[in-house]
mmCIF file of C-alpha atoms in Angstrom:
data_model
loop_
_atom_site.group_PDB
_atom_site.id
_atom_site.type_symbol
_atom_site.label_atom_id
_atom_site.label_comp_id
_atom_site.label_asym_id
_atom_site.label_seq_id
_atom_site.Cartn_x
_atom_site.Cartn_y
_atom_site.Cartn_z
ATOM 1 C CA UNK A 1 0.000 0.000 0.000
ATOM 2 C CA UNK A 2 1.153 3.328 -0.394
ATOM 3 C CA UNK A 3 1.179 4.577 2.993
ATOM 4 C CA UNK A 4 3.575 1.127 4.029
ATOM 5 C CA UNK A 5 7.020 0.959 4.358
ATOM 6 C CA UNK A 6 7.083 -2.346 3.697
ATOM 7 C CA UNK A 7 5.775 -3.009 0.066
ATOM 8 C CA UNK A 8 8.057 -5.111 -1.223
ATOM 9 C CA UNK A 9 6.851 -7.913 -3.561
ATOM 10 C CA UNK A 10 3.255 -6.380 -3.238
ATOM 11 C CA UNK A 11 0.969 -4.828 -6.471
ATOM 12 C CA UNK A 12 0.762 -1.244 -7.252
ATOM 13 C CA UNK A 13 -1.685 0.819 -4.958
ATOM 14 C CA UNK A 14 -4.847 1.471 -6.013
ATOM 15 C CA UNK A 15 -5.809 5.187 -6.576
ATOM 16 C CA UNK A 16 -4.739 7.561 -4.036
ATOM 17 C CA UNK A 17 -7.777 9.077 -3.812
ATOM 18 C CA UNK A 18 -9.073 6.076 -1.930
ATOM 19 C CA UNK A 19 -5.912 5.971 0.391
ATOM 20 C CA UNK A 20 -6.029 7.714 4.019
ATOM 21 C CA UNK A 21 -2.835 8.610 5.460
ATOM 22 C CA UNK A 22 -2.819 8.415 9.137
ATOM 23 C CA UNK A 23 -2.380 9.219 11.672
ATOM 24 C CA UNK A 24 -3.604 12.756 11.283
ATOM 25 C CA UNK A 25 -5.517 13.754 14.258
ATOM 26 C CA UNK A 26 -5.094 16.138 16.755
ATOM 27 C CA UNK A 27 -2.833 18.115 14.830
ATOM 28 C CA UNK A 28 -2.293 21.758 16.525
ATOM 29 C CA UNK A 29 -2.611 24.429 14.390
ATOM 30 C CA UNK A 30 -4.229 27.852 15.415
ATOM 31 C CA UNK A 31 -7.853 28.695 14.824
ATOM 32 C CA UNK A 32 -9.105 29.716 11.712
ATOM 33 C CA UNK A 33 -5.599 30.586 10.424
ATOM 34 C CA UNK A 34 -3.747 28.886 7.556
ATOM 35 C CA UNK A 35 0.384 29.737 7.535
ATOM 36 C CA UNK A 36 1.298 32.830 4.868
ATOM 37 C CA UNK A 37 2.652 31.787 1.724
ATOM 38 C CA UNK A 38 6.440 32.399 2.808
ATOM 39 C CA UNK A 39 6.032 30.085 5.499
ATOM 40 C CA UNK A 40 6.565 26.799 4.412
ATOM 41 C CA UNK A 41 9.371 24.375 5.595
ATOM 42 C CA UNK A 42 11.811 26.124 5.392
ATOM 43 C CA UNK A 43 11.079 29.248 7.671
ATOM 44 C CA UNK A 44 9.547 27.180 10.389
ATOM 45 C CA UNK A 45 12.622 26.762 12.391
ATOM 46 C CA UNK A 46 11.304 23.331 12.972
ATOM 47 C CA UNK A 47 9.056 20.704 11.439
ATOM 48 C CA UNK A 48 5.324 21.963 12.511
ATOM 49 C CA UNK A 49 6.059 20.374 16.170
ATOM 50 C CA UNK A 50 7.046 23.524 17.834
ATOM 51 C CA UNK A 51 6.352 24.686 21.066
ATOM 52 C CA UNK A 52 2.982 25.464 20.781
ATOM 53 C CA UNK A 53 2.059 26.603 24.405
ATOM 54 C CA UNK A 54 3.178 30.125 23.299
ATOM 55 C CA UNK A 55 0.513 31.041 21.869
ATOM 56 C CA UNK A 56 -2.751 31.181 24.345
ATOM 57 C CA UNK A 57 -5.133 30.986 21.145
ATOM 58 C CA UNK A 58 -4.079 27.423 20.170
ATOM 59 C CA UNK A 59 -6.479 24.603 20.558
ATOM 60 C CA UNK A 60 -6.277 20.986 19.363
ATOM 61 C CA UNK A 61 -8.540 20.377 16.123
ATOM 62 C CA UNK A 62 -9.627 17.030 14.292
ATOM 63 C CA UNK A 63 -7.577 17.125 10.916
ATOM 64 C CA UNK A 64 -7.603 13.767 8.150
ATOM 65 C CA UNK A 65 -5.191 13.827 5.800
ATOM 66 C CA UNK A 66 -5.067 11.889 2.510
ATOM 67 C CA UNK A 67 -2.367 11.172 -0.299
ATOM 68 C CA UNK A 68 -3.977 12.411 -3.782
ATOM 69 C CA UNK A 69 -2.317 12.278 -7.716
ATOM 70 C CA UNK A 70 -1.639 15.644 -8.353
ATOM 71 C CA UNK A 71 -4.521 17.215 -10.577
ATOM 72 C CA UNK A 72 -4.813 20.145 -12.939
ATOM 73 C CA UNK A 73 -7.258 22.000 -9.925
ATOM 74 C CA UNK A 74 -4.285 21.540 -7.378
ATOM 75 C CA UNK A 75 -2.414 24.180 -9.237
ATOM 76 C CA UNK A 76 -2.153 27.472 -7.312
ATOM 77 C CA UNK A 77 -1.829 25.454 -3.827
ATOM 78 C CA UNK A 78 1.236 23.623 -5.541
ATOM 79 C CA UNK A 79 2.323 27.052 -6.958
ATOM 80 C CA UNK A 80 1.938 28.801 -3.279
ATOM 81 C CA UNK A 81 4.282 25.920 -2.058
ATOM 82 C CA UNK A 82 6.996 26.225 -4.349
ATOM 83 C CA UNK A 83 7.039 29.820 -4.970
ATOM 84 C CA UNK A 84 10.376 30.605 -3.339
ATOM 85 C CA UNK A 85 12.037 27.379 -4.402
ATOM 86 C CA UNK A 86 14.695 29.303 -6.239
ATOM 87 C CA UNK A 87 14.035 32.066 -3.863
ATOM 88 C CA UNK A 88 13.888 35.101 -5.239
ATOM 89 C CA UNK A 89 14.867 34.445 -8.794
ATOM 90 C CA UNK A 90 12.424 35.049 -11.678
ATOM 91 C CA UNK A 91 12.196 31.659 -13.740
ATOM 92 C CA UNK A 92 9.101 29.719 -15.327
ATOM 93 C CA UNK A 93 7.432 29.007 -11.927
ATOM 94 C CA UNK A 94 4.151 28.526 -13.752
ATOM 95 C CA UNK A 95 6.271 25.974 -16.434
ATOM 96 C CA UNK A 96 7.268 24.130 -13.443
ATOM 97 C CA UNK A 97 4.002 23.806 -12.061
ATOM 98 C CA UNK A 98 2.854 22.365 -15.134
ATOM 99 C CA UNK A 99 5.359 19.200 -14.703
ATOM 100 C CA UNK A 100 4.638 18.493 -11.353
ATOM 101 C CA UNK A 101 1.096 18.184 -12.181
ATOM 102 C CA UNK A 102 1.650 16.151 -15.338
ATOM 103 C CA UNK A 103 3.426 13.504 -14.218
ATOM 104 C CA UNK A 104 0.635 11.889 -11.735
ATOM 105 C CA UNK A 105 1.990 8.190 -12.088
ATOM 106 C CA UNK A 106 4.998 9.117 -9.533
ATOM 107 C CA UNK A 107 4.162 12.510 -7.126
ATOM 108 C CA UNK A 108 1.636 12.663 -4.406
ATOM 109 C CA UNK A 109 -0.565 15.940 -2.760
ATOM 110 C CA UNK A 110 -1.914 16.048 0.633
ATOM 111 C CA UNK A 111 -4.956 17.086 1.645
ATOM 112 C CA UNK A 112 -7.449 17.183 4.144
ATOM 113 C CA UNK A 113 -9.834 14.518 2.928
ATOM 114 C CA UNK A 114 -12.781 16.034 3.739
ATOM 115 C CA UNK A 115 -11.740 18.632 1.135
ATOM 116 C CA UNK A 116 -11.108 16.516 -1.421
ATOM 117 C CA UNK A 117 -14.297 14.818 -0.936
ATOM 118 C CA UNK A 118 -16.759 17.498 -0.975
ATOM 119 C CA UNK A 119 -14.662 18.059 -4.155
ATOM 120 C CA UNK A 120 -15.528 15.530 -5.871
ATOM 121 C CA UNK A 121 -19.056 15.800 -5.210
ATOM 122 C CA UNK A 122 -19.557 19.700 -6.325
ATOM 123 C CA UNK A 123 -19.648 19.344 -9.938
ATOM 124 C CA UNK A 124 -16.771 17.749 -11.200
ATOM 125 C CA UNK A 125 -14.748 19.107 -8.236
ATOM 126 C CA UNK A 126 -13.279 22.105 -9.628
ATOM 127 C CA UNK A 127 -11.548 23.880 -6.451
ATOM 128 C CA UNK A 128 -8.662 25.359 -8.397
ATOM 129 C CA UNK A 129 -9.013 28.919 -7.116
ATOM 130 C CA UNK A 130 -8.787 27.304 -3.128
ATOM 131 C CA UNK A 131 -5.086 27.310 -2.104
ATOM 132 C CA UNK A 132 -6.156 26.572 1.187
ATOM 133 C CA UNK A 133 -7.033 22.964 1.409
ATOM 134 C CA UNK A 134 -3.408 21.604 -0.009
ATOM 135 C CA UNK A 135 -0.762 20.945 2.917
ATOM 136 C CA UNK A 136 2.082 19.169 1.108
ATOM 137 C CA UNK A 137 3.280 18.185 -2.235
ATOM 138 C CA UNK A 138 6.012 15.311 -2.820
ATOM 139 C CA UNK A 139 7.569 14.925 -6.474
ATOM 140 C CA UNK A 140 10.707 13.741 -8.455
ATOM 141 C CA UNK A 141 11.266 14.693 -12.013
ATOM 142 C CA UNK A 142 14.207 13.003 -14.095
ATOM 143 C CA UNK A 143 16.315 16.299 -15.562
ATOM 144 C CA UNK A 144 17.315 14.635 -18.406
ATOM 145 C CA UNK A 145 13.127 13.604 -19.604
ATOM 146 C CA UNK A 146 12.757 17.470 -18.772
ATOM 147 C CA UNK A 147 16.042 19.155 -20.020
ATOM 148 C CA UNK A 148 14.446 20.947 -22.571
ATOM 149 C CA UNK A 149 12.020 22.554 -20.598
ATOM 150 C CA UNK A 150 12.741 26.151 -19.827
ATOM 151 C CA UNK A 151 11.773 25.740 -15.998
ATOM 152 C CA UNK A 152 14.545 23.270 -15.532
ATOM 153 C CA UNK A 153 17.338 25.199 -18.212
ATOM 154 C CA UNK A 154 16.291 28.192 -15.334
ATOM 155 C CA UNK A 155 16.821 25.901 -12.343
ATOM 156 C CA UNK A 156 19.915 24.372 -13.792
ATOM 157 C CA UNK A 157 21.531 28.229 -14.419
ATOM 158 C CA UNK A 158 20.741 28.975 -10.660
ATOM 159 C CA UNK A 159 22.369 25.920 -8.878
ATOM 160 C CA UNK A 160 25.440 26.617 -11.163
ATOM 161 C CA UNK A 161 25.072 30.223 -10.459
ATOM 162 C CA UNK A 162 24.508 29.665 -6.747
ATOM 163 C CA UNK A 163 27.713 27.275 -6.556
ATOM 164 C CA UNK A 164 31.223 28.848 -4.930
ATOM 165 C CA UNK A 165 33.402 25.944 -5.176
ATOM 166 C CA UNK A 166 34.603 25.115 -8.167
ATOM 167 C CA UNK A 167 35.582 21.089 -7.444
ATOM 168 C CA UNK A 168 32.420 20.896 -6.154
ATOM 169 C CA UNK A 169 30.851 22.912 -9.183
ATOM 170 C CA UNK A 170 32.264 20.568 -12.106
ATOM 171 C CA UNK A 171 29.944 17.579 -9.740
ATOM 172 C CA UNK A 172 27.391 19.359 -10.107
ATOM 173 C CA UNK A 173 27.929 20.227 -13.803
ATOM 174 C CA UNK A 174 28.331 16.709 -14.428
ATOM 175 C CA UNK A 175 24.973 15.830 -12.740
ATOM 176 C CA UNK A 176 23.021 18.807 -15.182
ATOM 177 C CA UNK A 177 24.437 17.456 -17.980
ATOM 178 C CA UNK A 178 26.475 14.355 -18.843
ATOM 179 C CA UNK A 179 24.493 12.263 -16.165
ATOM 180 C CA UNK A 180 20.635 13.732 -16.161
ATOM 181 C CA UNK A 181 18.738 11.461 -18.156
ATOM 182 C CA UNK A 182 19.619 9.558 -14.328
ATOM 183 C CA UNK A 183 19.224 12.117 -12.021
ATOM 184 C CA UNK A 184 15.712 12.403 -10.486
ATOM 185 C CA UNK A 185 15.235 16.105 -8.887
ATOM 186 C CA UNK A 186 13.111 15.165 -5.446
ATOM 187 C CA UNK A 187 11.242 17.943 -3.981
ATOM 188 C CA UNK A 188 9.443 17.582 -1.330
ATOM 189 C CA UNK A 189 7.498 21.038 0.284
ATOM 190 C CA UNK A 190 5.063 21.528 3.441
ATOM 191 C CA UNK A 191 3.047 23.736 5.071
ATOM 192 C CA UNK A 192 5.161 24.415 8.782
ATOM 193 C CA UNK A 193 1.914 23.096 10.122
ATOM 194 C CA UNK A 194 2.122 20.006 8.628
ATOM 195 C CA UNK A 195 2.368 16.399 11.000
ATOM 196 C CA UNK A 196 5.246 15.441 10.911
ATOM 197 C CA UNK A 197 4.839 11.819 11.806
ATOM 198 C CA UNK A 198 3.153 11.548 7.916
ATOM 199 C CA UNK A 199 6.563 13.040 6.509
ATOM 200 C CA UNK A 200 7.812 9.254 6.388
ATOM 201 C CA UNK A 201 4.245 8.145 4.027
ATOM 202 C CA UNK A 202 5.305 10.933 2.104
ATOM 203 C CA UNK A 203 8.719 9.466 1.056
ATOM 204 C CA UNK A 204 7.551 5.579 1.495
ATOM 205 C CA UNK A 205 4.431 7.111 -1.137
ATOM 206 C CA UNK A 206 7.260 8.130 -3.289
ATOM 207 C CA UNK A 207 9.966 6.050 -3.650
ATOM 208 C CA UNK A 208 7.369 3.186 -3.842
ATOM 209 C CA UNK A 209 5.642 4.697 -7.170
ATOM 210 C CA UNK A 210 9.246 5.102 -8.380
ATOM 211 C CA UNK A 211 9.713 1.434 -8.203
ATOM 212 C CA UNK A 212 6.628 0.593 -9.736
ATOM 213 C CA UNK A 213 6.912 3.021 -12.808
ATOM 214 C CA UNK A 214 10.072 1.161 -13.900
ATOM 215 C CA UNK A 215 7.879 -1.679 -14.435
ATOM 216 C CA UNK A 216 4.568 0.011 -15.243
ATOM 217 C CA UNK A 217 4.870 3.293 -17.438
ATOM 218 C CA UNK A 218 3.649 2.058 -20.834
ATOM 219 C CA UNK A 219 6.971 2.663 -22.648
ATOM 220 C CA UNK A 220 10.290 1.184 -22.052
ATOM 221 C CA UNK A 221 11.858 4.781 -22.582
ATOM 222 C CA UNK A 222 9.384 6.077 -19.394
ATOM 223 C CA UNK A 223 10.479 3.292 -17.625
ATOM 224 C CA UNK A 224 13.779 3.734 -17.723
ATOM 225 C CA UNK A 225 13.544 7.618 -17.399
ATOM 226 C CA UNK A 226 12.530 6.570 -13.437
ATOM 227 C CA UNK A 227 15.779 4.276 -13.060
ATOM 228 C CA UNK A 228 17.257 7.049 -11.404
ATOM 229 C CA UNK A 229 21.036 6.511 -9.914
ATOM 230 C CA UNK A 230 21.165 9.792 -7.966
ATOM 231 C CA UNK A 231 18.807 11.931 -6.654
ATOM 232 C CA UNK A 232 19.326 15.757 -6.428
ATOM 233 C CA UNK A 233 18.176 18.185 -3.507
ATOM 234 C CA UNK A 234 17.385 21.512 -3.240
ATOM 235 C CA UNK A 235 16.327 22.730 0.857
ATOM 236 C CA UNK A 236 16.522 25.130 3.132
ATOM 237 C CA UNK A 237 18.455 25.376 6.930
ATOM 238 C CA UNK A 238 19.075 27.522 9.482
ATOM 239 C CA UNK A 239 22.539 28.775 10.212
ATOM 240 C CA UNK A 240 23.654 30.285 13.215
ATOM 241 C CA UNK A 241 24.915 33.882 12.276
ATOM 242 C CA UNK A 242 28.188 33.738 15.240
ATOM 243 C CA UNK A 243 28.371 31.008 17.971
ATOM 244 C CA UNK A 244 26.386 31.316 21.024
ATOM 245 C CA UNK A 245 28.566 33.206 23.581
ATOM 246 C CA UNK A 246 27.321 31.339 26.655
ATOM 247 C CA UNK A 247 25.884 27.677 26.876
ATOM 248 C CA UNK A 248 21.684 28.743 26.471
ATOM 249 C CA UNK A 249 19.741 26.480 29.543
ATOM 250 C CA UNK A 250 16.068 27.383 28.201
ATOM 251 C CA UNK A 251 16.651 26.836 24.483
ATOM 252 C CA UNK A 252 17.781 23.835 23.134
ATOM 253 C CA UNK A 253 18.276 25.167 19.484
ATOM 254 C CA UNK A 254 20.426 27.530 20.862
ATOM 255 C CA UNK A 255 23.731 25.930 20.316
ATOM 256 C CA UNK A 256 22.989 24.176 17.234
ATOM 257 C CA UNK A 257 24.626 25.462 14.368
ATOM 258 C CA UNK A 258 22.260 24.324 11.709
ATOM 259 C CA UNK A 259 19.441 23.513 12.123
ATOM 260 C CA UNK A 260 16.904 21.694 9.879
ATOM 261 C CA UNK A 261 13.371 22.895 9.670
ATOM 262 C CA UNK A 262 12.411 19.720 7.359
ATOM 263 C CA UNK A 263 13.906 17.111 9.675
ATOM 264 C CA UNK A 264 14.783 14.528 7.051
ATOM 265 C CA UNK A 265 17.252 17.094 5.318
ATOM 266 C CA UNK A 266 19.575 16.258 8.336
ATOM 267 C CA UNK A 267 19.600 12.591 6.930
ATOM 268 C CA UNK A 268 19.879 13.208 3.515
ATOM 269 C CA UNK A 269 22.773 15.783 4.300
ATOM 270 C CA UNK A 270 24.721 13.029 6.217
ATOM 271 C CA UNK A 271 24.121 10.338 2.997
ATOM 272 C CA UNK A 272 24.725 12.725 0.552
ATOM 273 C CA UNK A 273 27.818 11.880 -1.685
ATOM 274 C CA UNK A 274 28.576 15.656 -1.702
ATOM 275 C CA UNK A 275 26.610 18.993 -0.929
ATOM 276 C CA UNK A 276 27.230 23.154 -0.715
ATOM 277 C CA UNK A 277 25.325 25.497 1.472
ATOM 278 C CA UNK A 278 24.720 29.403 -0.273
ATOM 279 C CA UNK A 279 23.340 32.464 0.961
ATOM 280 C CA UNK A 280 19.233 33.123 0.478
ATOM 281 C CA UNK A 281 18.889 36.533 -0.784
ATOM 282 C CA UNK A 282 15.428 37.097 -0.405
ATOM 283 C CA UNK A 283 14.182 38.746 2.726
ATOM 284 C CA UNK A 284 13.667 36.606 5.694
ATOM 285 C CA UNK A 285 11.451 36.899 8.011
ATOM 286 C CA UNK A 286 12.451 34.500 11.116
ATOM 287 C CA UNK A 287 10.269 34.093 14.132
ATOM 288 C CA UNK A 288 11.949 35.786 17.187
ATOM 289 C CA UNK A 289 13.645 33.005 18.743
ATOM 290 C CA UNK A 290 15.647 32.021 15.607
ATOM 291 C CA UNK A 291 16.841 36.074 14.773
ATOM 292 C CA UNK A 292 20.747 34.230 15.622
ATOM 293 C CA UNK A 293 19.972 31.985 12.180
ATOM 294 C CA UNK A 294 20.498 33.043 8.903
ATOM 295 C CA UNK A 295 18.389 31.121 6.449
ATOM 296 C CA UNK A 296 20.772 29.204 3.932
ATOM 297 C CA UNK A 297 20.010 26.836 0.722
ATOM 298 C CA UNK A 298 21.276 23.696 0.329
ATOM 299 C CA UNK A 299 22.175 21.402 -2.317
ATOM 300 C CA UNK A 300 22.843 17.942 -1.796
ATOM 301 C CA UNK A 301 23.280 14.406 -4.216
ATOM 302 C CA UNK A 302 22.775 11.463 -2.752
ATOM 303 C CA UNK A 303 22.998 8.147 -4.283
ATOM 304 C CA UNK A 304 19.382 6.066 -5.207
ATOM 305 C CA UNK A 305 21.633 2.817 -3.587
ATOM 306 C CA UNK A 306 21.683 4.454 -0.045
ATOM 307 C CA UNK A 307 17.615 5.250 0.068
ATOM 308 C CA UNK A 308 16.741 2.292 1.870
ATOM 309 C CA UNK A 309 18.539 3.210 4.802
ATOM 310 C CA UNK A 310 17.699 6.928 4.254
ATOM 311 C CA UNK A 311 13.849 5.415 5.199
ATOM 312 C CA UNK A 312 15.010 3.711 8.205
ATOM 313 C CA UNK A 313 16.680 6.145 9.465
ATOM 314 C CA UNK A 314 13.534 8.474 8.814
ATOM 315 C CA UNK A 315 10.933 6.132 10.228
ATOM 316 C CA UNK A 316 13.204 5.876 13.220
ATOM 317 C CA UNK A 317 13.932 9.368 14.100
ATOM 318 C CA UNK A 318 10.300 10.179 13.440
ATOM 319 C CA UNK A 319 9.475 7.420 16.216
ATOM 320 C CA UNK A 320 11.510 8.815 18.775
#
């Protein structure tokens, strides 16, 4: 199924639609309020479990959450989530879009199901102009299928741009290029409010629909354009502008030096064949406990060979 971790030797999932992912109750989130559009992952500071006693306005609410094929409707909700992906550079956003919502054999949007449900009883459940009722989008696009494409020439130009060291550079040149008809780019963007304990059905979703669309796209050409050998990343951290001058007792984030708002970044990071940190341009807005952090991007490869123990080590942390 495609909320398991364990599907090996099983069939391909039926729809998504008809898939639940739990658990996603009691998630705290504050009344009435959805996060702005600049607050996704990466500004959270941590992955939507924060400490929310702060705020005396927060109150536990009944959420259900479901795994959906991305759909033509879904598209301003997945453009609201990857709207700073390249920060503040202009490139085809919209073109991008397009792709992730194309390719519905291997990606996966989450929802609250009720939402999706009373959408597809109103009329053929068009929604498109509600951004509100999409939480999370998961996706992985082969750069060589999608060279060609003037979203990924744009995204291609920025990581070189965006890259200071020049060993590290020719990698990554390599990996555009001579090697990215095998390089699947795997983005993965949430809402700060998001569960976290779902973020491991997210990636078991994923690199489960990879497997099966080596065997199951109708073409041999499709299926080998998901026989990826390296993955690419593209996140966001937290760096700490100068070290802490005095060992903080009230604040455990205080003496981190990075620190990952998506926490399975920290994982990939630490598989990663090679990575490079550069400076976000675009103006940050930090919450007040994090104004120490700079917000950084970082680009990482890791190797397709070392994902199974990337989702142990994922399912594990998350069940600490």
């Amino acid at each position: 199924l495609v909320c398991c971790p364990d599907t090996a030797g099983m069939p391909p999932p039926p729809p998504k639609r008809a898939k639940q992912a739990e658990p996603s109750s009691d998630m705290e989130e504050e009344e009435e309020e959805r996060p702005s559009s600049d607050a996704d992952e990466e500004l959270s500071g941590s992955d939507g479990d924060g400490d929310s006693d702060s705020s005396p306005e927060m109150e536990t609410v009944q959420a259900d959450f479901a795994f959906f094929d991305p759909k033509p409707a879904d598209f301003h909700g997945v453009r609201l989530l990857l709207k700073t992906y390249l920060d503040s550079k202009p490139w085809d956003l919209t073109g991008f879009v397009d792709l992730v919502l194309e390719q519905t054999t291997v990606g996966t949007v989450v929802k609250m199901a009720e939402d999706e449900d009373e959408d597809g009883e109103a009329n053929g459940g068009d929604k498109s102009d509600d951004d509100g009722d999409l939480f999370g989008l998961i996706t992985v696009l082969n750069l060589g299928r999608y060279g060609e494409n003037r979203c990924i020439k744009d995204l291609k130009e920025y990581l070189l741009a965006v890259c200071g060291d020049k060993d590290t550079k020719e990698k990554l040149k390599s990996l555009l290029e001579d090697k990215a008809s095998t390089v699947g780019l795997l983005v993965c963007r949430r809402f700060v409010n998001f569960p976290y304990e779902m973020v491991p059905k997210m990636y078991d979703s994923l690199f489960d629909e990879v497997s099966w669309a080596t065997e199951d796209e109708p073409t041999q050409e499709l299926q080998d354009s998901f026989r990826f050998k390296q993955y690419l990343l593209l996140v966001r951290i937290l760096e700490r502008k100068t070290p802490p001058k005095q060992k903080a007792k009230n604040n455990k984030d205080e003496d981190e030096p990075v620190i990952y708002p998506k926490l399975e970044d920290e994982i990939f990071r630490e598989l990663s064949s090679w990575s490079f940190t550069f400076p976000i341009r675009a103006e940050q807005s930090a919450q007040q406990e994090l104004k120490n952090y700079k917000e950084m991007g970082l680009v990482m490869c890791v190797k397709a060979d070392v994902i199974p123990k990337f989702r142990k080590k994922l399912e594990a942390l998350v069940s600490e």
